[in-house]
Tab-separated table of C-alpha atoms in Angstrom:
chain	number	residue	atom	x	y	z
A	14	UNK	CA	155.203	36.592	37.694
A	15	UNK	CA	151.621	35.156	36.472
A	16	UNK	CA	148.936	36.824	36.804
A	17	UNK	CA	147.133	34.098	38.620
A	18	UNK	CA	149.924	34.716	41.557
A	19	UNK	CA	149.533	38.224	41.829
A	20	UNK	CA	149.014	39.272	44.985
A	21	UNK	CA	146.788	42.945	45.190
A	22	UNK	CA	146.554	45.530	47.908
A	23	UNK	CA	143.576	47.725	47.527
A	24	UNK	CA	144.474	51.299	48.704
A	25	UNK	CA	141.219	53.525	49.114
A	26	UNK	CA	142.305	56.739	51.031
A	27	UNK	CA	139.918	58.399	53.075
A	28	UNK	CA	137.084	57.689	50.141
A	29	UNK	CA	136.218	54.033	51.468
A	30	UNK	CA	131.796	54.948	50.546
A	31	UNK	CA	133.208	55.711	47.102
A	32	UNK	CA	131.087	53.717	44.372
A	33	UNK	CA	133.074	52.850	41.389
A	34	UNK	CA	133.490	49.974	39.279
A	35	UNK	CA	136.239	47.982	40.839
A	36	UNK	CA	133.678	46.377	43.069
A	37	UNK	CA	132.114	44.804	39.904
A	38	UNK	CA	133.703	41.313	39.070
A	39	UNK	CA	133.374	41.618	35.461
A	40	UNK	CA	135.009	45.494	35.304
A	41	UNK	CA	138.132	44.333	37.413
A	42	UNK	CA	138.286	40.901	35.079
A	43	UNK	CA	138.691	43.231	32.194
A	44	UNK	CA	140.811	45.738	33.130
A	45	UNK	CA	143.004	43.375	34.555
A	46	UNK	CA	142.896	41.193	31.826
A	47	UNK	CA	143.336	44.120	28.764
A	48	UNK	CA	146.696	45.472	31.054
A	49	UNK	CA	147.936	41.910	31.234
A	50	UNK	CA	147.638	41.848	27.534
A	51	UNK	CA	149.206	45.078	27.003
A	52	UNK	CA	151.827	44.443	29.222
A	53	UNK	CA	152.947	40.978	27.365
A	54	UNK	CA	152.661	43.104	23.868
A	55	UNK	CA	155.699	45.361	24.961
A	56	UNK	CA	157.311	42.782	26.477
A	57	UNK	CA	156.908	43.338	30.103
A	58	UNK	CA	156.698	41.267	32.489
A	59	UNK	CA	155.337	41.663	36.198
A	60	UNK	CA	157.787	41.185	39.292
A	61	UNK	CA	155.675	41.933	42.331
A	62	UNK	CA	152.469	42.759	44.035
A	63	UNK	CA	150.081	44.963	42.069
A	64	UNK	CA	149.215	47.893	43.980
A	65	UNK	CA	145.660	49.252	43.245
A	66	UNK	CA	144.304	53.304	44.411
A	67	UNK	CA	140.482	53.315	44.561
A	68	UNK	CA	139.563	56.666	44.599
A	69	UNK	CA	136.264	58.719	43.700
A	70	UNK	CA	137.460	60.254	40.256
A	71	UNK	CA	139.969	57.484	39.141
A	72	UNK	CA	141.018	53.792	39.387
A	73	UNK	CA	144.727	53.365	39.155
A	74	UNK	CA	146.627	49.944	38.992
A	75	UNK	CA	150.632	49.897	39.640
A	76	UNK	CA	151.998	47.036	38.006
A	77	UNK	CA	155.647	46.145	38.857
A	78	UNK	CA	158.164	45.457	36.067
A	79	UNK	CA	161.565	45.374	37.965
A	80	UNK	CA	163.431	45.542	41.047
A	81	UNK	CA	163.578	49.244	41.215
A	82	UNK	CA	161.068	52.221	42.080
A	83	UNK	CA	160.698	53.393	38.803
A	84	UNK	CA	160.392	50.045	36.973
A	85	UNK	CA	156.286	50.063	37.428
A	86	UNK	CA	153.205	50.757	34.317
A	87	UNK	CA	150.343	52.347	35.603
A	88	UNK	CA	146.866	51.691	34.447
A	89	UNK	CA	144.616	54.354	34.862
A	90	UNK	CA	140.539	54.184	34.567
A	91	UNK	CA	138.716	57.640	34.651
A	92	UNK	CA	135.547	58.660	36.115
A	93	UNK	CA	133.062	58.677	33.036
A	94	UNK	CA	132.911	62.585	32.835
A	95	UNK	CA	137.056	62.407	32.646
A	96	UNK	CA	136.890	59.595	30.328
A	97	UNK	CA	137.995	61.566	27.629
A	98	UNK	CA	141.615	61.570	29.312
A	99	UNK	CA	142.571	58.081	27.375
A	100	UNK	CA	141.773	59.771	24.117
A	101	UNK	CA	143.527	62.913	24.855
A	102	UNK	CA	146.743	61.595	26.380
A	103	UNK	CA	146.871	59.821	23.255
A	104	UNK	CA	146.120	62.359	20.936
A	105	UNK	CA	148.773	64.334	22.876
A	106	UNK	CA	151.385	61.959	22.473
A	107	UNK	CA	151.091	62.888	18.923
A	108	UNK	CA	150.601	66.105	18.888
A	109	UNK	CA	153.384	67.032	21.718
A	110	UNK	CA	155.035	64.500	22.723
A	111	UNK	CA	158.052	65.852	23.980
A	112	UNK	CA	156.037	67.569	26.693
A	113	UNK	CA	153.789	64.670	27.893
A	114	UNK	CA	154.344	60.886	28.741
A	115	UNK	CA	153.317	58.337	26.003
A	116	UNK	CA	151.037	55.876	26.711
A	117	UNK	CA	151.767	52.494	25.631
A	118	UNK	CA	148.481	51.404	24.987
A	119	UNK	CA	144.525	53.454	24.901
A	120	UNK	CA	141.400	52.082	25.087
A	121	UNK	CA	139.505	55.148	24.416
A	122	UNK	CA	136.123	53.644	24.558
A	123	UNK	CA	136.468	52.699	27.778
A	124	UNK	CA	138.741	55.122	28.699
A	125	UNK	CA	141.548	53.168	30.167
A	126	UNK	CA	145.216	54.080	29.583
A	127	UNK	CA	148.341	52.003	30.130
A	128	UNK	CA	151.137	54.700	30.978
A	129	UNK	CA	155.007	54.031	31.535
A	130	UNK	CA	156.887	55.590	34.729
A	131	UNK	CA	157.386	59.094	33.899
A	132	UNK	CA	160.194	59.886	36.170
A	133	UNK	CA	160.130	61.394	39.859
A	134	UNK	CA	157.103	64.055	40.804
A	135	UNK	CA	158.319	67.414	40.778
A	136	UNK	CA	156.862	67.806	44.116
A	137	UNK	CA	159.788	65.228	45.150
A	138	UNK	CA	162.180	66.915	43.268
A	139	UNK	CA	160.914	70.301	45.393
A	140	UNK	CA	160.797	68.648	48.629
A	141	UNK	CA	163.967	67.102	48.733
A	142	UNK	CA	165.882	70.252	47.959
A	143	UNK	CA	166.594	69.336	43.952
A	144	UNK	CA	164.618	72.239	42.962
A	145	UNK	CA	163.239	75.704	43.277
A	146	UNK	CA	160.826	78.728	42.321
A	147	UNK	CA	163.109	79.402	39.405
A	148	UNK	CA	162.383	75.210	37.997
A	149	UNK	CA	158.449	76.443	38.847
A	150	UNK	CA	159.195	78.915	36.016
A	151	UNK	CA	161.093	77.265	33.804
A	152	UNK	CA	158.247	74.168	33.997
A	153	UNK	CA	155.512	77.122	33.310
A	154	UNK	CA	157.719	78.770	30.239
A	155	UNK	CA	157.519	75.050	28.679
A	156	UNK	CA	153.517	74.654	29.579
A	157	UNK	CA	153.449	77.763	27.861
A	158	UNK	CA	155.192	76.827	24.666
A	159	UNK	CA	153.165	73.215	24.733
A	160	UNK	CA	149.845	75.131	24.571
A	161	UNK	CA	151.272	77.241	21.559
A	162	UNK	CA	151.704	74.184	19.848
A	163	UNK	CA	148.355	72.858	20.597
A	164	UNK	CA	146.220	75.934	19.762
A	165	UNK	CA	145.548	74.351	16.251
A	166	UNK	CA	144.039	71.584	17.658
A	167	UNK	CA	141.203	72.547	20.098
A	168	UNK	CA	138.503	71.188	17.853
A	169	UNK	CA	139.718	67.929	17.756
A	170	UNK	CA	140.371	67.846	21.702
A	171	UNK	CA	136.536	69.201	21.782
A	172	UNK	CA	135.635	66.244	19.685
A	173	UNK	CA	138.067	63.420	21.870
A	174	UNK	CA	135.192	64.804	24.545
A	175	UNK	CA	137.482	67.942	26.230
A	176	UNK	CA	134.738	69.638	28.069
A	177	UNK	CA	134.837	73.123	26.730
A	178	UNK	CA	135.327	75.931	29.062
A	179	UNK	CA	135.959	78.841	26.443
A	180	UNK	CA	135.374	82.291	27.487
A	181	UNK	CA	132.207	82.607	25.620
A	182	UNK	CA	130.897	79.447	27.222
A	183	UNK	CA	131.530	81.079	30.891
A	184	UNK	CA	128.099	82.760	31.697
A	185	UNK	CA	126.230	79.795	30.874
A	186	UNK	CA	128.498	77.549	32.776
A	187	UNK	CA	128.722	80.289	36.122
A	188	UNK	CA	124.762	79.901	35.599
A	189	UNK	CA	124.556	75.995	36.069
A	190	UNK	CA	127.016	76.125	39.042
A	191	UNK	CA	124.866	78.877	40.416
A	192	UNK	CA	121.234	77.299	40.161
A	193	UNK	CA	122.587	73.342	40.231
A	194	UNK	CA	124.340	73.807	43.587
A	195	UNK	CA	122.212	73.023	46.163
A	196	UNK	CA	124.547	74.136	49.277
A	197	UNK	CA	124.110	77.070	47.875
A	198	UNK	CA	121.248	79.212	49.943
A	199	UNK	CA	118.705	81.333	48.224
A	200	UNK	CA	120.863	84.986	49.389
A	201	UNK	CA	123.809	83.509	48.130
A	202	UNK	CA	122.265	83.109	45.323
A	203	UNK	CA	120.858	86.341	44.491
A	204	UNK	CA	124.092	87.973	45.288
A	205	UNK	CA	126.102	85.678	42.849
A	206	UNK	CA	123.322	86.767	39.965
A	207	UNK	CA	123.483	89.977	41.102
A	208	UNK	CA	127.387	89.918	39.873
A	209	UNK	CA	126.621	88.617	36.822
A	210	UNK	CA	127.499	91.721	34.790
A	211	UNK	CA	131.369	92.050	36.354
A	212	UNK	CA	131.369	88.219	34.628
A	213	UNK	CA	129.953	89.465	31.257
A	214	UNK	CA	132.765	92.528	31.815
A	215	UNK	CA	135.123	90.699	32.437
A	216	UNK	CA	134.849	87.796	29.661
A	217	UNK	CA	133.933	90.583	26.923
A	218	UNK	CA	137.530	92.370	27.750
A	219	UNK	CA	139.870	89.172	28.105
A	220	UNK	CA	138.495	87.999	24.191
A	221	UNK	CA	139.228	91.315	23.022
A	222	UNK	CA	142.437	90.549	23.197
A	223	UNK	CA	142.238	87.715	20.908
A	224	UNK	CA	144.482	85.549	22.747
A	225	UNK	CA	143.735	81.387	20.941
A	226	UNK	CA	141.587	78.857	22.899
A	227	UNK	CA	143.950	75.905	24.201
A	228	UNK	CA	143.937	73.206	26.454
A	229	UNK	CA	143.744	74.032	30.268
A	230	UNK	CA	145.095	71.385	32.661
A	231	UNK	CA	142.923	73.144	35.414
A	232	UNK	CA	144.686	72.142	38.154
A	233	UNK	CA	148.684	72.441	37.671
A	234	UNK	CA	150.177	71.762	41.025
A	235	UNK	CA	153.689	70.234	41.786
A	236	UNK	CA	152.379	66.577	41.677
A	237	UNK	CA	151.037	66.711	38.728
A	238	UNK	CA	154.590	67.734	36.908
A	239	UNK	CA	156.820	65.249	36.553
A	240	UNK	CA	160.731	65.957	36.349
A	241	UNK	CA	162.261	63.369	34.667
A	242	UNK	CA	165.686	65.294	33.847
A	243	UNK	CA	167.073	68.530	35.085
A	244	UNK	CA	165.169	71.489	33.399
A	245	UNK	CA	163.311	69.819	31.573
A	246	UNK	CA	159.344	68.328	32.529
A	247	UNK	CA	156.506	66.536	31.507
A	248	UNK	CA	152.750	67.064	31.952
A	249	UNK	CA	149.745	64.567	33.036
A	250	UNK	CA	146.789	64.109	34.709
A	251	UNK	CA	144.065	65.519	32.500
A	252	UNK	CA	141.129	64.380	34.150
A	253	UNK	CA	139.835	68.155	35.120
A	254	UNK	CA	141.073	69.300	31.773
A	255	UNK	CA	139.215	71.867	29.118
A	256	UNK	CA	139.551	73.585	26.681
A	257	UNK	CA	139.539	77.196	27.885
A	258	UNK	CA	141.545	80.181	27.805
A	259	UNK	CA	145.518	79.133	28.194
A	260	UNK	CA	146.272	81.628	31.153
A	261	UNK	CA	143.441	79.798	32.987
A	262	UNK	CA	146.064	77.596	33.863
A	263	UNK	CA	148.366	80.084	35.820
A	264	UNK	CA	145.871	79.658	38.969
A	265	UNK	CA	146.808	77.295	40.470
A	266	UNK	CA	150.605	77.169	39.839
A	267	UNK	CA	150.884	80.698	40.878
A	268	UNK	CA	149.025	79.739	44.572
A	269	UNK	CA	151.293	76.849	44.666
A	270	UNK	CA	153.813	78.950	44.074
A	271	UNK	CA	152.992	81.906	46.804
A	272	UNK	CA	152.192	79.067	49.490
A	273	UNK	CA	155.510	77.529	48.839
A	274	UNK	CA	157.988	79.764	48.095
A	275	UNK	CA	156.551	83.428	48.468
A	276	UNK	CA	154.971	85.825	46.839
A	277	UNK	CA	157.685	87.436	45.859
A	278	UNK	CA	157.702	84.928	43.330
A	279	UNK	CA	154.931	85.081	41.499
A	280	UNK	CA	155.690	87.886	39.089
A	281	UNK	CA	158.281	86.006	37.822
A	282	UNK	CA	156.486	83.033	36.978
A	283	UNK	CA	153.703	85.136	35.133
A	284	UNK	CA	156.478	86.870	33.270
A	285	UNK	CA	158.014	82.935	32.466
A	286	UNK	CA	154.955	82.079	31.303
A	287	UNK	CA	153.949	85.191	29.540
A	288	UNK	CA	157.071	84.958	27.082
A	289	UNK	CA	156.054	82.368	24.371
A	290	UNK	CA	152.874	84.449	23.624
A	291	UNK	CA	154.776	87.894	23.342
A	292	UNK	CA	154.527	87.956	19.550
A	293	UNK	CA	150.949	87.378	19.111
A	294	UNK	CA	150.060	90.875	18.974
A	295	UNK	CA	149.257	92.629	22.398
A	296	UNK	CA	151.300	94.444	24.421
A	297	UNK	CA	153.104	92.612	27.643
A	298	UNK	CA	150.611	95.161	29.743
A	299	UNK	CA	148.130	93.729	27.765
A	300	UNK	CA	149.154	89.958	28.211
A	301	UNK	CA	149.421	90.733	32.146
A	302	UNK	CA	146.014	91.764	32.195
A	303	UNK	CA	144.727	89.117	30.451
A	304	UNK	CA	146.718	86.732	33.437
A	305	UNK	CA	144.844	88.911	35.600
A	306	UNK	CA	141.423	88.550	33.959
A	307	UNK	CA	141.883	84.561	33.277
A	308	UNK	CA	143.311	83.510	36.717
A	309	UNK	CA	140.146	85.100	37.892
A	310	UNK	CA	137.641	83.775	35.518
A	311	UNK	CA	139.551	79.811	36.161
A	312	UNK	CA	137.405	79.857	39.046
A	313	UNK	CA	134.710	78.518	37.194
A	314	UNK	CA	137.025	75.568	35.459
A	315	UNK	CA	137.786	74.575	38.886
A	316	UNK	CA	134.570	74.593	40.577
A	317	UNK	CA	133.134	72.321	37.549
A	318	UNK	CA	135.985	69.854	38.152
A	319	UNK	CA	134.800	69.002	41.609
A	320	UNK	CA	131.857	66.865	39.708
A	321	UNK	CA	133.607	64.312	37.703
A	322	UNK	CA	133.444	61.331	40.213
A	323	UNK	CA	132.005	57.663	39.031
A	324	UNK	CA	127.880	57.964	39.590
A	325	UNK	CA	126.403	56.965	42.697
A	326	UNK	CA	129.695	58.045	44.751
A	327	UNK	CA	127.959	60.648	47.066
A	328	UNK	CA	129.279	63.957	46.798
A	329	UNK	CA	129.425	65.345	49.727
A	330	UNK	CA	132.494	67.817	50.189
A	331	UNK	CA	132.498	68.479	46.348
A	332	UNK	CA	129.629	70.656	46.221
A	333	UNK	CA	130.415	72.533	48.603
A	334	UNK	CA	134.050	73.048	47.425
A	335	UNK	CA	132.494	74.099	44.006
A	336	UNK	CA	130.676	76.804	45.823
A	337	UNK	CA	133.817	77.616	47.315
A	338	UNK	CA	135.228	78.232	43.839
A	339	UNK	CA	131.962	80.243	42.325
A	340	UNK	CA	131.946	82.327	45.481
A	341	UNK	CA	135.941	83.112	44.666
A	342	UNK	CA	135.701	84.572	41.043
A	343	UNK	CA	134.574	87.168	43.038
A	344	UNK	CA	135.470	87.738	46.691
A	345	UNK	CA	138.977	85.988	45.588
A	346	UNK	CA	141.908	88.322	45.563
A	347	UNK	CA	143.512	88.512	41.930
A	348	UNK	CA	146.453	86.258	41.653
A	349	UNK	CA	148.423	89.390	40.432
């Protein structure tokens, strides 16, 4: 099907005062025009409508290949604070690439990435019965062993433009949430400076364990898993990435987890998880309270992630759901 023939529907959620750059002429020429090119590299031809999501952190583009549901590429544009996403899915590809889905083509520099059909979302796969708590931790066991692997590489992901969220950054990043945040009021204030020290506590005992930096996906629900075999999964979506602490990234798996399923559940998943970094040294009390300490202190990686949207989108909601998260590191209940 030509490109000139394409028909497009324009999907925009519930985000329709979102400013990004698919309502500039040139941006949508080029886009379109570097995924046509792509596409005709590998071969590929289109066979129906394009379907295009407009949303406040991401411009996606499906483009049909084939008759079936998962015959489609997906081009995906970040917000510039998540541009770094093109690089790293790249970089990843290398680095890990039996854990993540290649991307047939990067433009880092404008961080665009053309991405094949990974296989049904695990969320399907949990919905329609195909899967349970016990595929939760067998998906966590092999995030776990894919952040093993990538522990030698955190420079380079800080240098691709990862924004860093390393233990020793935390203070200083709690304080910019804490001043920048203007839903928060003055008393809320004071009492979240006023906690300060539990922060500096709690950061100064999860490094003494000397567990490696690696990268945190920062927001590791069931949709953004996909399970393209039984057993076995892929990771994507790195747009609120960092590079952090790895058990940040237990947070939000383990609420999925606890909303879904139980929390009679949980445990198991932090023990799934907890395996591949059994021999590096301290004890599996130790490596639980570490969990404890990180899924706590991941508070902060997710209430920064609320502010990578395209400028001039207004962000009302996100502010005060990054409040939300400062507030929670701690009036939260620990995870475990």
């Amino acid at each position: 099907m030509g490109h000139a023939r394409a028909t497009m529907t324009v999907d925009r959620g519930r985000f329709g005062d979102a400013v990004t750059p698919w309502e500039e002429e040139d941006w949508r020429t080029a886009a379109l025009g570097w995924s046509e090119r792509e596409l005709a590299r590998h071969g590929l031809e289109e066979t129906g409508p394009r379907e295009v999501r407009v949303r406040p952190w991401s411009i996606l583009i499906r483009f049909r290949i084939g008759a079936g549901e998962r015959e489609a590429v997906w081009f995906k544009a970040s917000a510039p604070d998540a541009a770094f996403e093109a690089a790293l899915g790249g970089a990843l590809a290398d680095w890990v690439p039996e854990h993540v889905v290649t991307p047939l083509a990067v433009d880092a520099g404008r961080g665009w990435s053309l991405l094949p059909d990974g296989g049904p979302l695990f969320r399907h796969v949990l919905d329609t019965g195909g899967a349970g708590p016990e595929s939760w931790a067998q998906a966590l066991g092999q995030y776990a062993r894919m952040q093993r692997a990538l522990t030698p590489y955190t420079d380079r992901m800080t240098g691709l433009g990862v924004p860093g969220g390393r233990t020793a950054q935390l203070p200083d990043i709690f304080d910019g949430l804490v001043e920048g945040n203007a839903t928060l009021d003055p008393d809320a204030r004071r009492a979240l400076r006023g906690q300060r020290p539990r922060l500096l506590d709690w950061c100064g005992e999860l490094d003494a364990y000397g567990i490696p930096d690696s990268l945190d996906h920062c927001d590791l629900h069931d949709a953004q898993l996909l399970a393209p075999a039984a057993g076995r999964f892929t990771f994507f979506d790195w747009g609120d990435a960092n590079v952090a602490h790895p058990f940040a990234s237990l947070l939000v798996p383990a609420q999925a987890v606890r909303e879904r399923h139980g929390p009679e559940h949980v445990h198991r998943l932090r023990e799934a998880y907890l395996e591949p970094w059994s021999d590096l040294g301290p004890s599996l009390p130790e490596l639980r309270r570490a969990a404890a300490l990180a899924t706590r202190l991941a508070a902060l990686g997710r209430a920064v992630s609320w502010f990578r949207l395209f400028p001039g989108t207004p962000t009302t909601g996100c502010a005060e759901a990054s409040a939300h998260w400062v507030k929670e590191l701690f009036a939260g209940s620990p995870v475990f």
